[in-house]
PDB file of C-alpha atoms in Angstrom:
ATOM      1  CA  UNK A 328     -14.633 -16.008  26.806  1.00 78.00           C
ATOM      2  CA  UNK A 329     -16.563 -15.898  23.669  1.00 90.00           C
ATOM      3  CA  UNK A 330     -14.970 -15.443  20.280  1.00 91.00           C
ATOM      4  CA  UNK A 331     -15.633 -11.738  20.066  1.00 89.00           C
ATOM      5  CA  UNK A 332     -14.183 -10.972  23.541  1.00 92.00           C
ATOM      6  CA  UNK A 333     -11.255 -13.100  22.460  1.00 95.00           C
ATOM      7  CA  UNK A 334     -10.550 -11.011  19.334  1.00 94.00           C
ATOM      8  CA  UNK A 335     -10.799  -7.855  21.547  1.00 95.00           C
ATOM      9  CA  UNK A 336      -8.260  -9.013  23.930  1.00 96.00           C
ATOM     10  CA  UNK A 337      -5.936  -9.959  21.216  1.00 98.00           C
ATOM     11  CA  UNK A 338      -6.147  -6.245  19.875  1.00 98.00           C
ATOM     12  CA  UNK A 339      -5.525  -5.098  23.436  1.00 98.00           C
ATOM     13  CA  UNK A 340      -2.536  -7.295  23.583  1.00 98.00           C
ATOM     14  CA  UNK A 341      -1.315  -6.231  20.359  1.00 99.00           C
ATOM     15  CA  UNK A 342      -1.350  -2.580  21.368  1.00 99.00           C
ATOM     16  CA  UNK A 343       0.558  -3.379  24.613  1.00 98.00           C
ATOM     17  CA  UNK A 344       3.166  -5.573  22.879  1.00 98.00           C
ATOM     18  CA  UNK A 345       3.692  -2.536  20.462  1.00 99.00           C
ATOM     19  CA  UNK A 346       4.116  -0.328  23.321  1.00 98.00           C
ATOM     20  CA  UNK A 347       6.430  -2.250  25.290  1.00 98.00           C
ATOM     21  CA  UNK A 348       8.683  -2.849  21.920  1.00 98.00           C
ATOM     22  CA  UNK A 349       8.491   0.865  20.719  1.00 97.00           C
ATOM     23  CA  UNK A 350       8.699   2.728  24.262  1.00 97.00           C
ATOM     24  CA  UNK A 351      10.432   0.353  26.603  1.00 97.00           C
ATOM     25  CA  UNK A 352      10.743   2.965  29.025  1.00 97.00           C
ATOM     26  CA  UNK A 353       8.718   6.140  30.314  1.00 97.00           C
ATOM     27  CA  UNK A 354       5.748   7.019  28.364  1.00 97.00           C
ATOM     28  CA  UNK A 355       4.017   5.058  25.728  1.00 98.00           C
ATOM     29  CA  UNK A 356       1.396   4.626  23.769  1.00 98.00           C
ATOM     30  CA  UNK A 357      -0.394   2.646  20.859  1.00 99.00           C
ATOM     31  CA  UNK A 358      -3.261   1.683  19.021  1.00 99.00           C
ATOM     32  CA  UNK A 359      -4.696  -1.614  17.415  1.00 99.00           C
ATOM     33  CA  UNK A 360      -7.517  -1.809  14.861  1.00 98.00           C
ATOM     34  CA  UNK A 361      -9.203  -5.146  13.523  1.00 98.00           C
ATOM     35  CA  UNK A 362     -10.662  -5.527  10.376  1.00 98.00           C
ATOM     36  CA  UNK A 363     -13.420  -7.499   8.922  1.00 98.00           C
ATOM     37  CA  UNK A 364     -10.928 -10.309   7.727  1.00 98.00           C
ATOM     38  CA  UNK A 365      -9.531 -10.694  11.400  1.00 97.00           C
ATOM     39  CA  UNK A 366      -6.579  -8.501  10.537  1.00 98.00           C
ATOM     40  CA  UNK A 367      -5.020  -6.605  13.517  1.00 99.00           C
ATOM     41  CA  UNK A 368      -3.279  -3.462  12.498  1.00 99.00           C
ATOM     42  CA  UNK A 369      -1.146  -1.572  15.098  1.00 99.00           C
ATOM     43  CA  UNK A 370       0.142   2.083  15.011  1.00 99.00           C
ATOM     44  CA  UNK A 371       1.653   4.847  16.964  1.00 98.00           C
ATOM     45  CA  UNK A 372       1.442   8.453  16.968  1.00 96.00           C
ATOM     46  CA  UNK A 373       4.353   9.964  15.110  1.00 92.00           C
ATOM     47  CA  UNK A 374       7.111  12.007  16.825  1.00 89.00           C
ATOM     48  CA  UNK A 375       7.171  15.468  16.031  1.00 90.00           C
ATOM     49  CA  UNK A 376       8.923  18.794  16.939  1.00 92.00           C
ATOM     50  CA  UNK A 377       5.844  20.428  16.487  1.00 92.00           C
ATOM     51  CA  UNK A 378       2.908  19.220  18.459  1.00 87.00           C
ATOM     52  CA  UNK A 379       0.599  21.405  15.732  1.00 88.00           C
ATOM     53  CA  UNK A 380       1.982  18.425  13.168  1.00 89.00           C
ATOM     54  CA  UNK A 381       0.944  15.603  15.785  1.00 91.00           C
ATOM     55  CA  UNK A 382      -1.462  12.950  14.643  1.00 95.00           C
ATOM     56  CA  UNK A 383      -3.441  10.430  17.083  1.00 97.00           C
ATOM     57  CA  UNK A 384      -2.033   6.786  17.372  1.00 97.00           C
ATOM     58  CA  UNK A 385      -4.851   5.074  15.419  1.00 98.00           C
ATOM     59  CA  UNK A 386      -4.291   7.072  12.212  1.00 98.00           C
ATOM     60  CA  UNK A 387      -1.607   4.905  10.952  1.00 98.00           C
ATOM     61  CA  UNK A 388      -3.775   1.731  11.417  1.00 99.00           C
ATOM     62  CA  UNK A 389      -6.514   3.380   9.616  1.00 98.00           C
ATOM     63  CA  UNK A 390      -4.485   4.426   6.808  1.00 98.00           C
ATOM     64  CA  UNK A 391      -3.297   0.868   6.426  1.00 98.00           C
ATOM     65  CA  UNK A 392      -6.802  -0.562   6.596  1.00 99.00           C
ATOM     66  CA  UNK A 393      -7.586   1.784   3.750  1.00 98.00           C
ATOM     67  CA  UNK A 394      -4.211   1.016   1.739  1.00 98.00           C
ATOM     68  CA  UNK A 395      -5.526  -2.789   2.017  1.00 98.00           C
ATOM     69  CA  UNK A 396      -9.167  -1.879   1.302  1.00 98.00           C
ATOM     70  CA  UNK A 397     -10.034  -3.513   4.749  1.00 98.00           C
ATOM     71  CA  UNK A 398     -13.418  -2.838   6.788  1.00 98.00           C
ATOM     72  CA  UNK A 399     -12.534  -1.825   9.934  1.00 99.00           C
ATOM     73  CA  UNK A 400     -14.674  -3.144  12.495  1.00 98.00           C
ATOM     74  CA  UNK A 401     -12.653  -2.420  16.005  1.00 98.00           C
ATOM     75  CA  UNK A 402     -10.644   0.521  17.119  1.00 99.00           C
ATOM     76  CA  UNK A 403      -8.602   0.814  20.598  1.00 98.00           C
ATOM     77  CA  UNK A 404      -6.056   3.432  21.982  1.00 98.00           C
ATOM     78  CA  UNK A 405      -4.082   2.663  25.382  1.00 99.00           C
ATOM     79  CA  UNK A 406      -1.128   4.369  26.879  1.00 98.00           C
ATOM     80  CA  UNK A 407       0.925   4.171  30.189  1.00 98.00           C
ATOM     81  CA  UNK A 408       2.679   6.802  31.792  1.00 97.00           C
ATOM     82  CA  UNK A 409       5.456   4.841  32.439  1.00 97.00           C
ATOM     83  CA  UNK A 410       6.998   1.012  32.277  1.00 97.00           C
ATOM     84  CA  UNK A 411       5.965   0.465  36.128  1.00 96.00           C
ATOM     85  CA  UNK A 412       2.229   1.686  35.702  1.00 97.00           C
ATOM     86  CA  UNK A 413      -0.760   0.136  34.260  1.00 97.00           C
ATOM     87  CA  UNK A 414      -2.060   0.715  30.893  1.00 98.00           C
ATOM     88  CA  UNK A 415      -5.005   2.919  30.270  1.00 98.00           C
ATOM     89  CA  UNK A 416      -7.519   2.514  27.654  1.00 98.00           C
ATOM     90  CA  UNK A 417      -8.617   6.049  25.599  1.00 98.00           C
ATOM     91  CA  UNK A 418     -11.822   6.540  24.022  1.00 98.00           C
ATOM     92  CA  UNK A 419     -11.391   7.851  20.521  1.00 98.00           C
ATOM     93  CA  UNK A 420     -11.322  11.494  19.967  1.00 97.00           C
ATOM     94  CA  UNK A 421     -14.045  13.374  18.071  1.00 96.00           C
ATOM     95  CA  UNK A 422     -11.810  13.476  14.907  1.00 97.00           C
ATOM     96  CA  UNK A 423     -10.844   9.832  15.139  1.00 98.00           C
ATOM     97  CA  UNK A 424     -14.649   9.008  15.696  1.00 97.00           C
ATOM     98  CA  UNK A 425     -15.480  10.819  12.442  1.00 96.00           C
ATOM     99  CA  UNK A 426     -12.289   8.822  10.678  1.00 97.00           C
ATOM    100  CA  UNK A 427     -14.176   5.660  11.661  1.00 98.00           C
ATOM    101  CA  UNK A 428     -17.523   6.671  10.469  1.00 96.00           C
ATOM    102  CA  UNK A 429     -16.210   6.056   6.912  1.00 96.00           C
ATOM    103  CA  UNK A 430     -16.732   2.025   7.938  1.00 97.00           C
ATOM    104  CA  UNK A 431     -20.469   2.727   9.473  1.00 95.00           C
ATOM    105  CA  UNK A 432     -21.929   2.966  12.683  1.00 96.00           C
ATOM    106  CA  UNK A 433     -21.445  -0.558  13.645  1.00 97.00           C
ATOM    107  CA  UNK A 434     -17.493   0.026  14.241  1.00 98.00           C
ATOM    108  CA  UNK A 435     -16.790  -0.729  17.650  1.00 98.00           C
ATOM    109  CA  UNK A 436     -14.227   1.473  19.960  1.00 99.00           C
ATOM    110  CA  UNK A 437     -12.855   0.954  23.127  1.00 98.00           C
ATOM    111  CA  UNK A 438     -13.849   3.345  25.435  1.00 98.00           C
ATOM    112  CA  UNK A 439     -12.664   4.799  29.080  1.00 97.00           C
ATOM    113  CA  UNK A 440     -14.054   3.420  32.008  1.00 97.00           C
ATOM    114  CA  UNK A 441     -13.573   4.247  35.727  1.00 96.00           C
ATOM    115  CA  UNK A 442     -12.734   0.359  36.288  1.00 96.00           C
ATOM    116  CA  UNK A 443     -10.444   0.482  33.268  1.00 95.00           C
ATOM    117  CA  UNK A 444     -11.897  -2.448  31.772  1.00 96.00           C
ATOM    118  CA  UNK A 445     -11.902  -3.349  28.057  1.00 97.00           C
ATOM    119  CA  UNK A 446     -15.205  -2.125  26.991  1.00 98.00           C
ATOM    120  CA  UNK A 447     -16.417  -1.349  23.286  1.00 98.00           C
ATOM    121  CA  UNK A 448     -19.372   0.811  22.091  1.00 98.00           C
ATOM    122  CA  UNK A 449     -20.496   1.126  18.476  1.00 98.00           C
ATOM    123  CA  UNK A 450     -20.153   4.516  17.022  1.00 97.00           C
ATOM    124  CA  UNK A 451     -23.749   4.604  16.942  1.00 96.00           C
ATOM    125  CA  UNK A 452     -23.716   4.582  20.787  1.00 97.00           C
ATOM    126  CA  UNK A 453     -21.017   6.998  20.849  1.00 97.00           C
ATOM    127  CA  UNK A 454     -22.862   9.525  18.572  1.00 95.00           C
ATOM    128  CA  UNK A 455     -26.395   9.374  18.776  1.00 92.00           C
ATOM    129  CA  UNK A 456     -26.925  12.876  17.404  1.00 90.00           C
ATOM    130  CA  UNK A 457     -24.327  12.283  14.328  1.00 90.00           C
ATOM    131  CA  UNK A 458     -24.488  15.224  11.929  1.00 91.00           C
ATOM    132  CA  UNK A 459     -25.475  12.569   8.978  1.00 88.00           C
ATOM    133  CA  UNK A 460     -28.892  12.630  10.255  1.00 82.00           C
ATOM    134  CA  UNK A 461     -29.329  16.214   8.588  1.00 85.00           C
ATOM    135  CA  UNK A 462     -28.657  14.358   5.127  1.00 84.00           C
ATOM    136  CA  UNK A 463     -31.425  11.941   6.315  1.00 81.00           C
ATOM    137  CA  UNK A 464     -29.161   9.320   6.774  1.00 83.00           C
ATOM    138  CA  UNK A 465     -28.713   7.858  10.428  1.00 81.00           C
ATOM    139  CA  UNK A 466     -25.097   6.946  11.208  1.00 86.00           C
TER     140      UNK A 466
END
């Protein structure tokens, strides 16, 4: 395992540990974000009474990266349906992909695969036709 794979696995484990702590039973989901300095920031989606007010799991970690003035290099989300089921990796939604654009097209996001393996793709790979091309700037 190379250093990058080790770092990506550390992110995965950080998200898993947050779920196990915050949601010991039943459904649980969490995100982990890695910054250029090597920090791993984790977050969950806030519980809300009105789903229209909900935010994605990774937003808290993105905001923390902004607060710390840290460059995000990787983002990962996962969930499980119950404490007896495996964790599944979630690709970032389109809104979160746009949130990550702030840090550039080389940011890597974990993506859903049929084998549920830990696979990362750059934003550039996820959005090859990003709207920034209209402004003459490739992502």
